Amino acid sequence: MSEVHCFTSASFAYLDRVRVLAETLRRHHPDWKLWFCLVDEEPPGFAFDPAEEQIDGVVRISELDLPPLKPWMFKHDVVELCTAVKGAMLCRLLDGGADKVVYLDPDIAVFGSMADMIGRLDQHDVVLTPHQVEPDDDVQAIHDNEIGSLKWGIYNLGFLAVAGTANGRRFARWWRDRLFEHCYDEVPEGLFTDQKWCDLAPALFDGVHVLRDPGYNVASWNLSRRRVTIGEDGVIRAGAQPLRFFHFTKVTASGEVMLERYAGGRVEIFELMHWYRSRLAAHRPANLPKGWWAFGHYADGTPVPRAHRRKYRDRSDLQARYPDPFAAGSAAIADG
Amino acid sequence: MPVAYNKDHAARIAPYFEAQFYRASNPDLDLRHQDPLVHFLTQGWREGRDPSPFFDVKYYLHVHQDIAAADMNPLVHYVLAGKSEGRSACRPMDAQRRCIESARPLRERAQDWAGAEDRQPPQAPAAVLDALRAATARRAGLVVSVSHDDYARNLGGVQNLVLQEREAFEQMGWAQLHLSPAAPLPLLAQPEEPDAFRFAVRLGQDRLGIVLAEDLIAALGVVRQEGLALLLVIHHLMGLQPEALLPVAQLTAAPPVVWTHDFFTLCPSYALLRNDVRFCGAPPPGSGACGICVHGEERAGHLTRLRAFFEATSPIVLAPSESAFRIWSQRSGLPRGAAHVQPLARHVAASRPVVTAGDRPIRIAHIGMRMVHKGWPVFQELALRFGTDPRYAFYQLGIGQGAGVPAHVEQVSVQVTRERPNAMVEAIAAHGIDVVVNWPAWPETFCYAAYEAIAGGAFLLTHHGAGNVSALAAQVAPRQGLVLEDEAALVALFEADGLGQALARAERHRGVLIPQGGTAAWLFGTAEGGALRRRIMGQPAAVAGVAALLEVAADV
């Protein structure tokens, strides 16, 4: 059987989520190699030992083949940067000889075997999961879901599977290169991080498979058309299919309002949410300062506002003047 | 900034405001000299303080941002406009969600039970033997009865049954030795050191005290050697060690009797409620359902231990109802000997029908505890939805503990005791309750409350998945019961005039509940029980008349 490599990408703030992903992936795919692409550095007093984690390896952002790191990182906020590295990480694994590579967002938990999906990579080069696979018919749901997909992307890039074929590698390189330059949350400009780019994938590449099995990538944005149920046989289903993985996209109060809007009068979704929160609590890292992100502040500790990042990425003169904007400091970027 | 007091607003929200709840949930406020309602109106709502358990200020403002933007008291808005606009006063499925959110693994919950432990030193082995010999002298046999607590100190269905059995066995010339854990727990006790397990022991009606398993087994071994017939009857294993009971089973000449009063032999969540909220049907222990359930982790080891006990003893299974037996046998897969259904009580209807006044609202009650597994959230939802409907009046009959009671539900305190076993039946009749909604979250194995509803002359409303309750309602339908498909059908029945029509067609009778004597009735009153008894006694014995035994049971 060909070897499957899986990776996720996150900062330490999402370490609890990475751990739940790892724990649940291990249960269903103990043979997959799981990599953690770490877009962060340890804060003082915080120890991270990969050997203690249920992962096969950690690749730090500094180890990836990326544009000059400091200015490139500075241009991105945490969500943008964690997604911008995904193309480079995918290429790294494919270049290392992986037959099949799967990306899963850290806020995903795996509930069933994905063997069927992996099997599809024998016929196809890229597998994508759309946010929705069935039309909505309620005005609110059309707005929340279908119009949401038109804004933020048809396919949810919390999941991606790519074969190590020539075509798969071609796709990976294209995606990596676009993310180097244009992985921003700029919806009015037609960009939304790594995700919106993949709207183009079926047009630009052969072998792109749209996986419409409702058991994959279940989340608030598709619950309206796939009820989550739990049978007396113990099987958790989404629509008529066994649940493969759930994307716990927001575990906040506002995320819960979206879930309850589409829970369809059933408690199962709240059971899943409670289970997920309790697993997060069990995996919460000790001694991690609240809101920590190593690239969220200047060298002197001042937070980097989003406006500074935008200004820096729009101004080639600033980039030339300050090749290390973190060291340059807030005043330099603000006044520059 | 405080809001000016508005007398009209105060009057409008008063029926939806619970002063006692407000005081209890805001211990930081000094409300000794201030009306809590005034505090809520002028200040409390701005601080996110809820006026009752049924109105969530923060939720209302979060989902209705137009109200938040208008800076309006959310409860005032709800009463004046929001309710008629169909806006939710609190989260959808709030009661069930609170239940899920407070669900904890039983091992964690067990820590709250530590105070219930009887820490007395154990009885000396010689004292145990002496007491056993004295209690069994000139007795035909000894029934070793096992359940989760001291039946004489606690009230409940199983406790009543153990008491009935004691009296019935004594009438038949047997003695009863009752074992319960010295340290009650909501799950099996840890399997370590079964010899040192501490039983709380009652011999006949007298409490013998704490006895170590090894001393108990030694004493039972002696009286057995001396020719005493023994029968082990397990009503419940909660808090106990099956490993400590195995040597007792091995001393007897016949398999033990195991009752399925609930589904504890299938899962430590005895009502098979996944995350304490939904009936799960005891799926395979490694299933996705167990994976997300707070009881899933405990279940694997629990099942291994129970399987070992069942494999070693091949017990006779007694079920309190057909539905309990059907569910248990379909889901358990545990090895067993024979199995029989032995109902705990029988209902006998009076011949004269109940006459009700036709010009008053239909009186609808939830009887018993306000608990999720007893269907309280469904009743609460009905009361919140139809509480102001002039066609209906809502009641809760039972003890006042549990979840809060919404406005428009009259709480009637009723406590069934050994001295007043018919208290609930009498209260249903006395308050002229027309309909009891019995909507359990699990298939009840034998639900006294449903029988009490019928005996009290009420019409029983339930759903298909309510086990013994569904069976009872189907049995008395359409005269005195109705089994509905789901909650949507229940709401539809209330919305249209379905309930009024069902009652118009009904012919309700009061009645009496006759206890059936449990294991004793089975052992002495059925052919299968007689066969087991002869095996225990090692000799043929005269079969007591069923009628005589039922008479005994009815006296109890």
PDB file of N, CA and C in Angstrom, chain B residues 476-526:
ATOM      1  N   VAL B 476     -53.993   0.640  27.207  1.00  0.00           N
ATOM      2  CA  VAL B 476     -55.209   1.333  27.649  1.00  0.00           C
ATOM      3  C   VAL B 476     -55.788   2.268  26.569  1.00  0.00           C
ATOM      4  N   ALA B 477     -55.082   2.356  25.415  1.00  0.00           N
ATOM      5  CA  ALA B 477     -55.578   3.213  24.325  1.00  0.00           C
ATOM      6  C   ALA B 477     -56.805   2.560  23.684  1.00  0.00           C
ATOM      7  N   PRO B 478     -57.758   3.343  23.157  1.00  0.00           N
ATOM      8  CA  PRO B 478     -57.781   4.815  23.153  1.00  0.00           C
ATOM      9  C   PRO B 478     -58.520   5.379  24.367  1.00  0.00           C
ATOM     10  N   ARG B 479     -59.004   4.492  25.250  1.00  0.00           N
ATOM     11  CA  ARG B 479     -59.811   4.955  26.394  1.00  0.00           C
ATOM     12  C   ARG B 479     -59.010   5.894  27.293  1.00  0.00           C
ATOM     13  N   GLN B 480     -57.744   5.465  27.551  1.00  0.00           N
ATOM     14  CA  GLN B 480     -57.032   6.194  28.588  1.00  0.00           C
ATOM     15  C   GLN B 480     -55.566   6.444  28.249  1.00  0.00           C
ATOM     16  N   GLY B 481     -55.214   6.268  26.977  1.00  0.00           N
ATOM     17  CA  GLY B 481     -53.817   6.497  26.628  1.00  0.00           C
ATOM     18  C   GLY B 481     -53.637   6.716  25.139  1.00  0.00           C
ATOM     19  N   LEU B 482     -52.504   7.326  24.788  1.00  0.00           N
ATOM     20  CA  LEU B 482     -52.196   7.592  23.392  1.00  0.00           C
ATOM     21  C   LEU B 482     -50.673   7.559  23.232  1.00  0.00           C
ATOM     22  N   VAL B 483     -50.240   6.828  22.200  1.00  0.00           N
ATOM     23  CA  VAL B 483     -48.802   6.738  21.931  1.00  0.00           C
ATOM     24  C   VAL B 483     -48.523   7.538  20.657  1.00  0.00           C
ATOM     25  N   LEU B 484     -47.656   8.542  20.783  1.00  0.00           N
ATOM     26  CA  LEU B 484     -47.375   9.425  19.646  1.00  0.00           C
ATOM     27  C   LEU B 484     -46.016   9.105  19.049  1.00  0.00           C
ATOM     28  N   GLU B 485     -45.839   9.559  17.816  1.00  0.00           N
ATOM     29  CA  GLU B 485     -44.614   9.254  17.092  1.00  0.00           C
ATOM     30  C   GLU B 485     -43.410  10.013  17.688  1.00  0.00           C
ATOM     31  N   ASP B 486     -43.573  11.315  17.845  1.00  0.00           N
ATOM     32  CA  ASP B 486     -42.436  12.118  18.310  1.00  0.00           C
ATOM     33  C   ASP B 486     -42.933  13.441  18.917  1.00  0.00           C
ATOM     34  N   GLU B 487     -41.978  14.287  19.274  1.00  0.00           N
ATOM     35  CA  GLU B 487     -42.331  15.552  19.923  1.00  0.00           C
ATOM     36  C   GLU B 487     -43.137  16.462  18.993  1.00  0.00           C
ATOM     37  N   ALA B 488     -42.855  16.367  17.698  1.00  0.00           N
ATOM     38  CA  ALA B 488     -43.598  17.203  16.744  1.00  0.00           C
ATOM     39  C   ALA B 488     -45.084  16.824  16.803  1.00  0.00           C
ATOM     40  N   ALA B 489     -45.356  15.525  16.916  1.00  0.00           N
ATOM     41  CA  ALA B 489     -46.749  15.063  16.989  1.00  0.00           C
ATOM     42  C   ALA B 489     -47.396  15.535  18.294  1.00  0.00           C
ATOM     43  N   LEU B 490     -46.610  15.595  19.345  1.00  0.00           N
ATOM     44  CA  LEU B 490     -47.124  16.060  20.642  1.00  0.00           C
ATOM     45  C   LEU B 490     -47.526  17.541  20.551  1.00  0.00           C
ATOM     46  N   VAL B 491     -46.641  18.329  19.961  1.00  0.00           N
ATOM     47  CA  VAL B 491     -46.930  19.765  19.820  1.00  0.00           C
ATOM     48  C   VAL B 491     -48.147  19.963  18.919  1.00  0.00           C
ATOM     49  N   ALA B 492     -48.208  19.179  17.842  1.00  0.00           N
ATOM     50  CA  ALA B 492     -49.344  19.297  16.915  1.00  0.00           C
ATOM     51  C   ALA B 492     -50.653  18.956  17.626  1.00  0.00           C
ATOM     52  N   LEU B 493     -50.595  17.979  18.513  1.00  0.00           N
ATOM     53  CA  LEU B 493     -51.800  17.573  19.252  1.00  0.00           C
ATOM     54  C   LEU B 493     -52.307  18.722  20.123  1.00  0.00           C
ATOM     55  N   PHE B 494     -51.353  19.457  20.711  1.00  0.00           N
ATOM     56  CA  PHE B 494     -51.719  20.584  21.568  1.00  0.00           C
ATOM     57  C   PHE B 494     -52.158  21.790  20.743  1.00  0.00           C
ATOM     58  N   GLU B 495     -51.515  21.973  19.605  1.00  0.00           N
ATOM     59  CA  GLU B 495     -51.803  23.154  18.792  1.00  0.00           C
ATOM     60  C   GLU B 495     -53.218  23.080  18.210  1.00  0.00           C
ATOM     61  N   ALA B 496     -53.503  21.961  17.577  1.00  0.00           N
ATOM     62  CA  ALA B 496     -54.863  21.740  17.085  1.00  0.00           C
ATOM     63  C   ALA B 496     -55.680  21.330  18.317  1.00  0.00           C
ATOM     64  N   ASP B 497     -56.854  20.853  18.095  1.00  0.00           N
ATOM     65  CA  ASP B 497     -57.630  20.506  19.287  1.00  0.00           C
ATOM     66  C   ASP B 497     -57.601  19.001  19.536  1.00  0.00           C
ATOM     67  N   GLY B 498     -56.470  18.368  19.141  1.00  0.00           N
ATOM     68  CA  GLY B 498     -56.380  16.914  19.224  1.00  0.00           C
ATOM     69  C   GLY B 498     -56.538  16.374  20.627  1.00  0.00           C
ATOM     70  N   LEU B 499     -55.980  17.109  21.588  1.00  0.00           N
ATOM     71  CA  LEU B 499     -56.027  16.605  22.959  1.00  0.00           C
ATOM     72  C   LEU B 499     -57.460  16.653  23.484  1.00  0.00           C
ATOM     73  N   GLY B 500     -58.137  17.772  23.209  1.00  0.00           N
ATOM     74  CA  GLY B 500     -59.530  17.897  23.648  1.00  0.00           C
ATOM     75  C   GLY B 500     -60.388  16.796  23.032  1.00  0.00           C
ATOM     76  N   GLN B 501     -60.123  16.506  21.765  1.00  0.00           N
ATOM     77  CA  GLN B 501     -60.907  15.461  21.089  1.00  0.00           C
ATOM     78  C   GLN B 501     -60.604  14.084  21.661  1.00  0.00           C
ATOM     79  N   ALA B 502     -59.325  13.827  21.932  1.00  0.00           N
ATOM     80  CA  ALA B 502     -58.952  12.520  22.508  1.00  0.00           C
ATOM     81  C   ALA B 502     -59.622  12.335  23.865  1.00  0.00           C
ATOM     82  N   LEU B 503     -59.660  13.418  24.647  1.00  0.00           N
ATOM     83  CA  LEU B 503     -60.286  13.325  25.974  1.00  0.00           C
ATOM     84  C   LEU B 503     -61.799  13.145  25.864  1.00  0.00           C
ATOM     85  N   ALA B 504     -62.385  13.790  24.847  1.00  0.00           N
ATOM     86  CA  ALA B 504     -63.836  13.663  24.672  1.00  0.00           C
ATOM     87  C   ALA B 504     -64.211  12.210  24.356  1.00  0.00           C
ATOM     88  N   ARG B 505     -63.314  11.529  23.639  1.00  0.00           N
ATOM     89  CA  ARG B 505     -63.574  10.123  23.280  1.00  0.00           C
ATOM     90  C   ARG B 505     -63.173   9.169  24.404  1.00  0.00           C
ATOM     91  N   ALA B 506     -62.385   9.663  25.353  1.00  0.00           N
ATOM     92  CA  ALA B 506     -61.805   8.768  26.372  1.00  0.00           C
ATOM     93  C   ALA B 506     -62.842   8.306  27.387  1.00  0.00           C
ATOM     94  N   GLU B 507     -62.522   7.180  28.019  1.00  0.00           N
ATOM     95  CA  GLU B 507     -63.310   6.753  29.166  1.00  0.00           C
ATOM     96  C   GLU B 507     -62.286   6.341  30.219  1.00  0.00           C
ATOM     97  N   ARG B 508     -62.047   7.277  31.114  1.00  0.00           N
ATOM     98  CA  ARG B 508     -60.967   7.066  32.085  1.00  0.00           C
ATOM     99  C   ARG B 508     -61.506   6.427  33.357  1.00  0.00           C
ATOM    100  N   HIS B 509     -60.698   5.529  33.903  1.00  0.00           N
ATOM    101  CA  HIS B 509     -61.069   4.870  35.158  1.00  0.00           C
ATOM    102  C   HIS B 509     -59.931   5.031  36.146  1.00  0.00           C
ATOM    103  N   ARG B 510     -60.277   5.199  37.378  1.00  0.00           N
ATOM    104  CA  ARG B 510     -59.244   5.108  38.410  1.00  0.00           C
ATOM    105  C   ARG B 510     -58.958   3.631  38.637  1.00  0.00           C
ATOM    106  N   GLY B 511     -58.003   3.357  39.495  1.00  0.00           N
ATOM    107  CA  GLY B 511     -57.696   1.954  39.732  1.00  0.00           C
ATOM    108  C   GLY B 511     -56.737   1.796  40.892  1.00  0.00           C
ATOM    109  N   VAL B 512     -56.257   0.588  41.082  1.00  0.00           N
ATOM    110  CA  VAL B 512     -55.277   0.345  42.145  1.00  0.00           C
ATOM    111  C   VAL B 512     -54.095  -0.402  41.556  1.00  0.00           C
ATOM    112  N   LEU B 513     -52.957  -0.202  42.192  1.00  0.00           N
ATOM    113  CA  LEU B 513     -51.741  -0.905  41.787  1.00  0.00           C
ATOM    114  C   LEU B 513     -51.494  -2.027  42.778  1.00  0.00           C
ATOM    115  N   ILE B 514     -51.304  -3.222  42.268  1.00  0.00           N
ATOM    116  CA  ILE B 514     -51.058  -4.355  43.172  1.00  0.00           C
ATOM    117  C   ILE B 514     -49.629  -4.831  42.963  1.00  0.00           C
ATOM    118  N   PRO B 515     -48.777  -4.687  43.981  1.00  0.00           N
ATOM    119  CA  PRO B 515     -47.398  -5.174  43.840  1.00  0.00           C
ATOM    120  C   PRO B 515     -47.401  -6.677  43.580  1.00  0.00           C
ATOM    121  N   GLN B 516     -46.421  -7.135  42.835  1.00  0.00           N
ATOM    122  CA  GLN B 516     -46.434  -8.537  42.412  1.00  0.00           C
ATOM    123  C   GLN B 516     -45.413  -9.427  43.119  1.00  0.00           C
ATOM    124  N   GLY B 517     -44.645  -8.874  44.045  1.00  0.00           N
ATOM    125  CA  GLY B 517     -43.816  -9.754  44.874  1.00  0.00           C
ATOM    126  C   GLY B 517     -42.442 -10.095  44.344  1.00  0.00           C
ATOM    127  N   GLY B 518     -42.096  -9.637  43.160  1.00  0.00           N
ATOM    128  CA  GLY B 518     -40.733  -9.771  42.648  1.00  0.00           C
ATOM    129  C   GLY B 518     -40.229 -11.202  42.569  1.00  0.00           C
ATOM    130  N   THR B 519     -38.990 -11.392  43.006  1.00  0.00           N
ATOM    131  CA  THR B 519     -38.342 -12.706  42.880  1.00  0.00           C
ATOM    132  C   THR B 519     -39.119 -13.779  43.633  1.00  0.00           C
ATOM    133  N   ALA B 520     -39.643 -13.414  44.810  1.00  0.00           N
ATOM    134  CA  ALA B 520     -40.349 -14.409  45.628  1.00  0.00           C
ATOM    135  C   ALA B 520     -41.554 -14.932  44.865  1.00  0.00           C
ATOM    136  N   ALA B 521     -42.300 -14.005  44.224  1.00  0.00           N
ATOM    137  CA  ALA B 521     -43.486 -14.429  43.477  1.00  0.00           C
ATOM    138  C   ALA B 521     -43.076 -15.350  42.329  1.00  0.00           C
ATOM    139  N   TRP B 522     -41.957 -15.006  41.696  1.00  0.00           N
ATOM    140  CA  TRP B 522     -41.501 -15.846  40.583  1.00  0.00           C
ATOM    141  C   TRP B 522     -41.058 -17.223  41.089  1.00  0.00           C
ATOM    142  N   LEU B 523     -40.321 -17.222  42.181  1.00  0.00           N
ATOM    143  CA  LEU B 523     -39.745 -18.472  42.695  1.00  0.00           C
ATOM    144  C   LEU B 523     -40.821 -19.415  43.229  1.00  0.00           C
ATOM    145  N   PHE B 524     -41.829 -18.809  43.860  1.00  0.00           N
ATOM    146  CA  PHE B 524     -42.856 -19.647  44.485  1.00  0.00           C
ATOM    147  C   PHE B 524     -44.128 -19.738  43.661  1.00  0.00           C
ATOM    148  N   GLY B 525     -44.252 -18.888  42.655  1.00  0.00           N
ATOM    149  CA  GLY B 525     -45.527 -18.836  41.952  1.00  0.00           C
ATOM    150  C   GLY B 525     -45.483 -19.233  40.502  1.00  0.00           C
ATOM    151  N   THR B 526     -44.308 -19.582  39.956  1.00  0.00           N
ATOM    152  CA  THR B 526     -44.272 -19.971  38.544  1.00  0.00           C
ATOM    153  C   THR B 526     -43.590 -21.337  38.420  1.00  0.00           C
TER     154      THR B 526
END
